[in-house]
PDB file of C-alpha atoms in Angstrom:
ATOM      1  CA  UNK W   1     289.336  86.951  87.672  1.00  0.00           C
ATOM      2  CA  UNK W   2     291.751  84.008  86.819  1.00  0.00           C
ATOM      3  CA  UNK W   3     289.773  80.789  85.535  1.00  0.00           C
ATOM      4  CA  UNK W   4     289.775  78.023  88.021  1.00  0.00           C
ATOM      5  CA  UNK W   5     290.615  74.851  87.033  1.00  0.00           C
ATOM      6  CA  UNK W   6     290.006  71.583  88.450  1.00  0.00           C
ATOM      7  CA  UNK W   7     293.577  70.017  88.541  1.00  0.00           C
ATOM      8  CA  UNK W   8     292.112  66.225  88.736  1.00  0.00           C
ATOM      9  CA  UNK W   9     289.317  66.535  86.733  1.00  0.00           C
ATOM     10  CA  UNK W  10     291.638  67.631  83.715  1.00  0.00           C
ATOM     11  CA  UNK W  11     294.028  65.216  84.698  1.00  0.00           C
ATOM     12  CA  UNK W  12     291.247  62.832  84.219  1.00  0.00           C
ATOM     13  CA  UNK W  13     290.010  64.225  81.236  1.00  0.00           C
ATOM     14  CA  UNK W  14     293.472  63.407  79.553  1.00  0.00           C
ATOM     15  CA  UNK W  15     293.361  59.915  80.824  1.00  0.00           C
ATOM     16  CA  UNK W  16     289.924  59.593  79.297  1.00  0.00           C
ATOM     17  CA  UNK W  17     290.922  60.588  75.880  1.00  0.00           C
ATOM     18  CA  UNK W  18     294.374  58.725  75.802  1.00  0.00           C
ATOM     19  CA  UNK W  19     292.252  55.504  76.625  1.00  0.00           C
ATOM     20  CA  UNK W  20     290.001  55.947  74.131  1.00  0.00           C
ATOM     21  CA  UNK W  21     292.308  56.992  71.506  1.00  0.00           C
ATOM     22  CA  UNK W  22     295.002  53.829  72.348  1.00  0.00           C
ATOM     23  CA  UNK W  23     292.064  51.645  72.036  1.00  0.00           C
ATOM     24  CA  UNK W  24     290.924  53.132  68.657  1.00  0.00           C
ATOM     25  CA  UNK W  25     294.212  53.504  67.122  1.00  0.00           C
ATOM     26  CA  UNK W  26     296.617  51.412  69.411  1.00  0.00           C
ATOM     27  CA  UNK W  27     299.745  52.992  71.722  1.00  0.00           C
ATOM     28  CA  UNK W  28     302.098  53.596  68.616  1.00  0.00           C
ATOM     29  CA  UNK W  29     299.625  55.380  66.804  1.00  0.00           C
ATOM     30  CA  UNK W  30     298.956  58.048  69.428  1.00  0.00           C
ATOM     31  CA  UNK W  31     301.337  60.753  70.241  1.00  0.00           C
ATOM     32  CA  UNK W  32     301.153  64.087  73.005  1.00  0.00           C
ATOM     33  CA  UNK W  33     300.180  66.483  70.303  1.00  0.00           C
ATOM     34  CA  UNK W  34     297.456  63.626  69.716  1.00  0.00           C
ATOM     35  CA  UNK W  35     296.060  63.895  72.877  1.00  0.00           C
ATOM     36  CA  UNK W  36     296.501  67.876  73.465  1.00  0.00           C
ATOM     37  CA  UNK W  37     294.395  68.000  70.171  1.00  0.00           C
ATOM     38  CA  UNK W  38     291.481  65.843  71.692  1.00  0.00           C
ATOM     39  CA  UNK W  39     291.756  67.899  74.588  1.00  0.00           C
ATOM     40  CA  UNK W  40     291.654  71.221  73.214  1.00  0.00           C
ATOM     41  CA  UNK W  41     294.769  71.864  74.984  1.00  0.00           C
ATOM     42  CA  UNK W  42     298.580  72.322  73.779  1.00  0.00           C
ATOM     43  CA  UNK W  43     301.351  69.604  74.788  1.00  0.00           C
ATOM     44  CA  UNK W  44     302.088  72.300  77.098  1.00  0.00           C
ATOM     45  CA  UNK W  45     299.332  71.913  79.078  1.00  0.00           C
ATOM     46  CA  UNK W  46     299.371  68.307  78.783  1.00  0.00           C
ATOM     47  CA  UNK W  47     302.883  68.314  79.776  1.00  0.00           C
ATOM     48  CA  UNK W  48     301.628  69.908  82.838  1.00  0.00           C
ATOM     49  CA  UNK W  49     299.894  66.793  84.140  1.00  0.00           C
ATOM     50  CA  UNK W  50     302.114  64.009  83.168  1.00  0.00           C
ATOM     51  CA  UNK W  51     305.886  64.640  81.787  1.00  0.00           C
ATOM     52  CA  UNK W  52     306.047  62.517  79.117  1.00  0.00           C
ATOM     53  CA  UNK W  53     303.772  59.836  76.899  1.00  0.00           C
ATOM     54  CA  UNK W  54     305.523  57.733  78.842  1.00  0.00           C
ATOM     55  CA  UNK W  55     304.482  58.473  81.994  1.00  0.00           C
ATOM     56  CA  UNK W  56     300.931  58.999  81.037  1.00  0.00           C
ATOM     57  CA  UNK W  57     300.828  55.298  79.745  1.00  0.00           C
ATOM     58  CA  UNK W  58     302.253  54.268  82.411  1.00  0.00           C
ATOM     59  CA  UNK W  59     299.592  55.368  84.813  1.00  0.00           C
ATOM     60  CA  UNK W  60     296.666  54.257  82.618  1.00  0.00           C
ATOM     61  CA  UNK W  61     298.160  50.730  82.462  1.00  0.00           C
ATOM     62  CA  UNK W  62     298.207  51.131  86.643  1.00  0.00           C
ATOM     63  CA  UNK W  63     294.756  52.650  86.641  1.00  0.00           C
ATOM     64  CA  UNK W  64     293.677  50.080  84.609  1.00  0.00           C
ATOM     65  CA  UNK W  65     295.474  47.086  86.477  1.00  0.00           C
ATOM     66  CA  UNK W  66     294.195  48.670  89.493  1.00  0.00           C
ATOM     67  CA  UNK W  67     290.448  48.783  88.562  1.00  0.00           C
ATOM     68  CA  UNK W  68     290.463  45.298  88.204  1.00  0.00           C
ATOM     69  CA  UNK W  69     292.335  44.241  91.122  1.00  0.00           C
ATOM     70  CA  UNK W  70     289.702  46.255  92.948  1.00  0.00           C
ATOM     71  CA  UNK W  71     286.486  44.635  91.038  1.00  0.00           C
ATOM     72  CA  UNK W  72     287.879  41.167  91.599  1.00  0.00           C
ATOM     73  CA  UNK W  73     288.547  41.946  95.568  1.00  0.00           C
ATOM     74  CA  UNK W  74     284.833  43.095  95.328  1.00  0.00           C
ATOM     75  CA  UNK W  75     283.500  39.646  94.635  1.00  0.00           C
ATOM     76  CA  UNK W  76     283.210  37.230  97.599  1.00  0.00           C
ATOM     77  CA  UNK W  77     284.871  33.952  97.812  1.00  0.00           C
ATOM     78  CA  UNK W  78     282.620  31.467 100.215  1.00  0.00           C
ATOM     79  CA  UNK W  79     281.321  29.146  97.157  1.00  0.00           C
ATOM     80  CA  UNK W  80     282.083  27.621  94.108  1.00  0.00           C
ATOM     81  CA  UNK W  81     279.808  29.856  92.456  1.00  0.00           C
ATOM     82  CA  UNK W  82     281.598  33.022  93.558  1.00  0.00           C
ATOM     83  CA  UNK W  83     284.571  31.490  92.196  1.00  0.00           C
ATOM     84  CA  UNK W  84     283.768  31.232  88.981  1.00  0.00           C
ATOM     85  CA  UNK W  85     281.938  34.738  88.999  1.00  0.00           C
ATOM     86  CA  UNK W  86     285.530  36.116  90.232  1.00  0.00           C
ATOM     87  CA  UNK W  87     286.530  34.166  86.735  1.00  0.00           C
ATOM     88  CA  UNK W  88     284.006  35.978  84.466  1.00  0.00           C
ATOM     89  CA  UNK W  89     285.172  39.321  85.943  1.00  0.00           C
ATOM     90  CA  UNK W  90     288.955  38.766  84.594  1.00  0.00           C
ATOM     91  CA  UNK W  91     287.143  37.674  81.011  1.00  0.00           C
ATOM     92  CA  UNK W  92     286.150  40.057  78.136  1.00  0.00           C
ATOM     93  CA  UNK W  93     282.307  40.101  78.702  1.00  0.00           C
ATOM     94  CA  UNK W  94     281.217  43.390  78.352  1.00  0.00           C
ATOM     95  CA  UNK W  95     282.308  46.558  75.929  1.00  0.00           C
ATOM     96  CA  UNK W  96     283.771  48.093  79.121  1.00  0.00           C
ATOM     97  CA  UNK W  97     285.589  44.297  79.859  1.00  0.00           C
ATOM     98  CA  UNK W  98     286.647  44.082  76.084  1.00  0.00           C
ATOM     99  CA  UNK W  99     287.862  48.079  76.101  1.00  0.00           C
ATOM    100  CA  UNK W 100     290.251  47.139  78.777  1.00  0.00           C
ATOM    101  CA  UNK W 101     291.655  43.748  77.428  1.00  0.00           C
ATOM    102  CA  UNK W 102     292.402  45.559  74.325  1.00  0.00           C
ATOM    103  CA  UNK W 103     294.140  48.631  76.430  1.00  0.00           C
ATOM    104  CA  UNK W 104     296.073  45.774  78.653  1.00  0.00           C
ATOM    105  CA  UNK W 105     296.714  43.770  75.374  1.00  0.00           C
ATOM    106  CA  UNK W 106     298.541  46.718  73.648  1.00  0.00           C
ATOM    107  CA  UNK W 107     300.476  47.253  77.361  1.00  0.00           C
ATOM    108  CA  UNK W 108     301.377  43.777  77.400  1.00  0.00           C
ATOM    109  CA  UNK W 109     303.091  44.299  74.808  1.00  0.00           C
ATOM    110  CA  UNK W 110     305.070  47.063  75.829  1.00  0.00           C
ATOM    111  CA  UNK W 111     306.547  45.215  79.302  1.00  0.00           C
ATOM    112  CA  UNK W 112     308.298  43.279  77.019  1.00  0.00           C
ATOM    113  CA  UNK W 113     310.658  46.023  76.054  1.00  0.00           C
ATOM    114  CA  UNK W 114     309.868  48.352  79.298  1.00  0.00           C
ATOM    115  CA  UNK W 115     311.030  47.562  82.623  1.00  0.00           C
ATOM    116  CA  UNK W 116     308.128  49.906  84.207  1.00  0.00           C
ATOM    117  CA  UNK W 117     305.333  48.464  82.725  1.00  0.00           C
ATOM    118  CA  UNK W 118     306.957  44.697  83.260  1.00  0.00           C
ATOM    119  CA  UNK W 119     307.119  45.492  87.055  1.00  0.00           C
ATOM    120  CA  UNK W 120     303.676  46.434  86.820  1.00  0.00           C
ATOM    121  CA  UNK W 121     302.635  43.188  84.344  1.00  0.00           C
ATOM    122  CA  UNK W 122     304.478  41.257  87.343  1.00  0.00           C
ATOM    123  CA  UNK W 123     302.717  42.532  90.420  1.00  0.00           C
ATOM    124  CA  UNK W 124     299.269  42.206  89.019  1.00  0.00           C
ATOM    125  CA  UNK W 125     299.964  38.738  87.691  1.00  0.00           C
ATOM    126  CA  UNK W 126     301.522  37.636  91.745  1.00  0.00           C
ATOM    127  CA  UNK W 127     298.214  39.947  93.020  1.00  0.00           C
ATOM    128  CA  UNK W 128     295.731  38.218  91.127  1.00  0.00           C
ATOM    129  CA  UNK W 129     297.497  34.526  91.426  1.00  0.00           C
ATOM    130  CA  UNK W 130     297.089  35.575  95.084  1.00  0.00           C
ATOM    131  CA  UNK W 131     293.474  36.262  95.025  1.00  0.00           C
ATOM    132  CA  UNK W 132     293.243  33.251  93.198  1.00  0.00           C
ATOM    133  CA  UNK W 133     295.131  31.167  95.919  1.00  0.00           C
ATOM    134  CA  UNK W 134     292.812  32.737  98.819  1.00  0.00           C
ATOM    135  CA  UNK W 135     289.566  31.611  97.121  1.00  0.00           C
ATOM    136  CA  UNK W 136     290.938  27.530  96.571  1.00  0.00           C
ATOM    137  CA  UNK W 137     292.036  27.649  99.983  1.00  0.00           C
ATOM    138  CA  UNK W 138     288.403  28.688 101.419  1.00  0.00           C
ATOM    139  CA  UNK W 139     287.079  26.131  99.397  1.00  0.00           C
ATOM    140  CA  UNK W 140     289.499  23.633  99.874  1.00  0.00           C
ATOM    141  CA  UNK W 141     289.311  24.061 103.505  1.00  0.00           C
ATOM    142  CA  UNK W 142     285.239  24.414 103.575  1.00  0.00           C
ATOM    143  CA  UNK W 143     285.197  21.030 101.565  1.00  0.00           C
ATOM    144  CA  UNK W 144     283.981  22.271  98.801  1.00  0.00           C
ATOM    145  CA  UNK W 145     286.363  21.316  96.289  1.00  0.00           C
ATOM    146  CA  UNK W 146     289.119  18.151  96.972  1.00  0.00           C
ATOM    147  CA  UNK W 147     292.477  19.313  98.075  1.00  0.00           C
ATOM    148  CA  UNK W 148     294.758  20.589  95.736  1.00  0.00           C
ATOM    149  CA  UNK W 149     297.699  22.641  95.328  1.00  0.00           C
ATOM    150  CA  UNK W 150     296.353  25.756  95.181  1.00  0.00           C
ATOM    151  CA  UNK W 151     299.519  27.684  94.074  1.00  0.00           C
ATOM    152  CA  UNK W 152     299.727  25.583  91.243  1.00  0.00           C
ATOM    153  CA  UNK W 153     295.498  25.708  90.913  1.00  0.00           C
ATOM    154  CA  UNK W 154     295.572  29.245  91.002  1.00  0.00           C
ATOM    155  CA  UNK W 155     298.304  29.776  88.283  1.00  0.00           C
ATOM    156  CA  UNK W 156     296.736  27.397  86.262  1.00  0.00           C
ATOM    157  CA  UNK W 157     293.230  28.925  86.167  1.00  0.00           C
ATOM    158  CA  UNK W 158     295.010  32.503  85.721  1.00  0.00           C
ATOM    159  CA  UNK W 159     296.699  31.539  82.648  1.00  0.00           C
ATOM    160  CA  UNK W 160     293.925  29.921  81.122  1.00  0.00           C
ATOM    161  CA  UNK W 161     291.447  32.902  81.448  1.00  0.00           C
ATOM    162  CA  UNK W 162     294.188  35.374  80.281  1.00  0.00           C
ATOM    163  CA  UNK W 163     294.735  33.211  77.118  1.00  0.00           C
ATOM    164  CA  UNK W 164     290.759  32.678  76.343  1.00  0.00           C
ATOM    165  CA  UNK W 165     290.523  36.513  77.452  1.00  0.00           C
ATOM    166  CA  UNK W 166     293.468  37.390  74.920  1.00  0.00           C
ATOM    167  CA  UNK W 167     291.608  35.034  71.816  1.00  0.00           C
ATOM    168  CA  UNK W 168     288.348  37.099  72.718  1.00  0.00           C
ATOM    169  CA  UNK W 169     289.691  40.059  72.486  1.00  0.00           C
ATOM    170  CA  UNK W 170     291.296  39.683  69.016  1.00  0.00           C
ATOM    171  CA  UNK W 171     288.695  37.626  68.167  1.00  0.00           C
ATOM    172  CA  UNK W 172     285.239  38.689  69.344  1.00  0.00           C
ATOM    173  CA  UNK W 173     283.114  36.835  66.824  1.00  0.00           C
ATOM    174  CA  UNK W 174     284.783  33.417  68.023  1.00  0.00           C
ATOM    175  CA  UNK W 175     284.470  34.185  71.422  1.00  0.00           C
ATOM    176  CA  UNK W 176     280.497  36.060  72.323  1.00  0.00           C
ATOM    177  CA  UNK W 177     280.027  36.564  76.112  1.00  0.00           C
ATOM    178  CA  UNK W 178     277.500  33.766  76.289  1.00  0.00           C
ATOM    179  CA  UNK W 179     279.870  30.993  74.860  1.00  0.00           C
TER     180      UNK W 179
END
């Protein structure tokens, strides 16, 4: 009898170990016979899932822009408080947190050469300056915080947090959770 395989939980396997091997050894380092290796698999196999390194990359960085998008949404956005908790969840806090900054960091740097992963740099930046934008206009309009131009508020406090998130992540002894 043939051995049944579950197609997504492979698929996710390989996803796994390409994360964890990009964030020990950076994009560059790690290749397809790499990750068929960790796998216990051939390139064929890997091949199977996802047609190139390339494409495999591509949906980790989307996987991993999309986690986030979906832990921010998570958060409420009635109070000040809220506000800045929706803050601490773009920061590197935790390992998990600090895992992915490094894993965005080295994708960063690839949407400056690749039109893919720029797109996708793009539309999380507009989602997130979004998200952003909704929360100062609850407040604003609740009277919690003075009026402001919330476009400008919101891009503002995104580009801050990415640049303290960017120094903690290449610098974790400067930056520890609790500072």
């Amino acid at each position: 009898m043939p051995k049944v395989v579950d197609r997504n939980a492979k698929r996710q396997m390989v996803v796994s170990l390409t994360r964890e091997l990009i964030r020990r050894e950076g994009i560059q380092a790690v290749s397809m016979r790499d990750i068929a290796h960790a796998a216990g698999s051939s390139t064929a196999v890997i091949s199977h899932y996802f047609a190139n390194k390339g494409d495999l990359l591509l949906h980790i960085y989307r996987d991993n822009l999309r986690a986030a998008r979906e832990r921010r949404r998570a958060i409420s956005s009635d109070t000040l408080e809220e506000l800045l908790l929706f803050c601490d969840e773009i920061l590197p806090l935790t390992a998990e947190s600090r895992d992915n900054w490094a894993i965005s960091l080295a994708f960063t740097a690839m949407a400056t050469t690749d039109e893919r992963f720029a797109e996708e740099f793009r539309e999380n930046l507009r989602v997130a300056r979004d998200q952003f934008c909704e929360r100062l206009n609850k407040l604003v309009d609740t009277g919690i915080i003075a009026p402001l131009d919330t476009a400008w508020g919101a891009r503002r406090l995104l580009s801050q947090l990415h640049g303290v998130a960017t120094e903690a992540t290449l610098d974790p002894s400067d930056w520890l959770p609790e500072r």
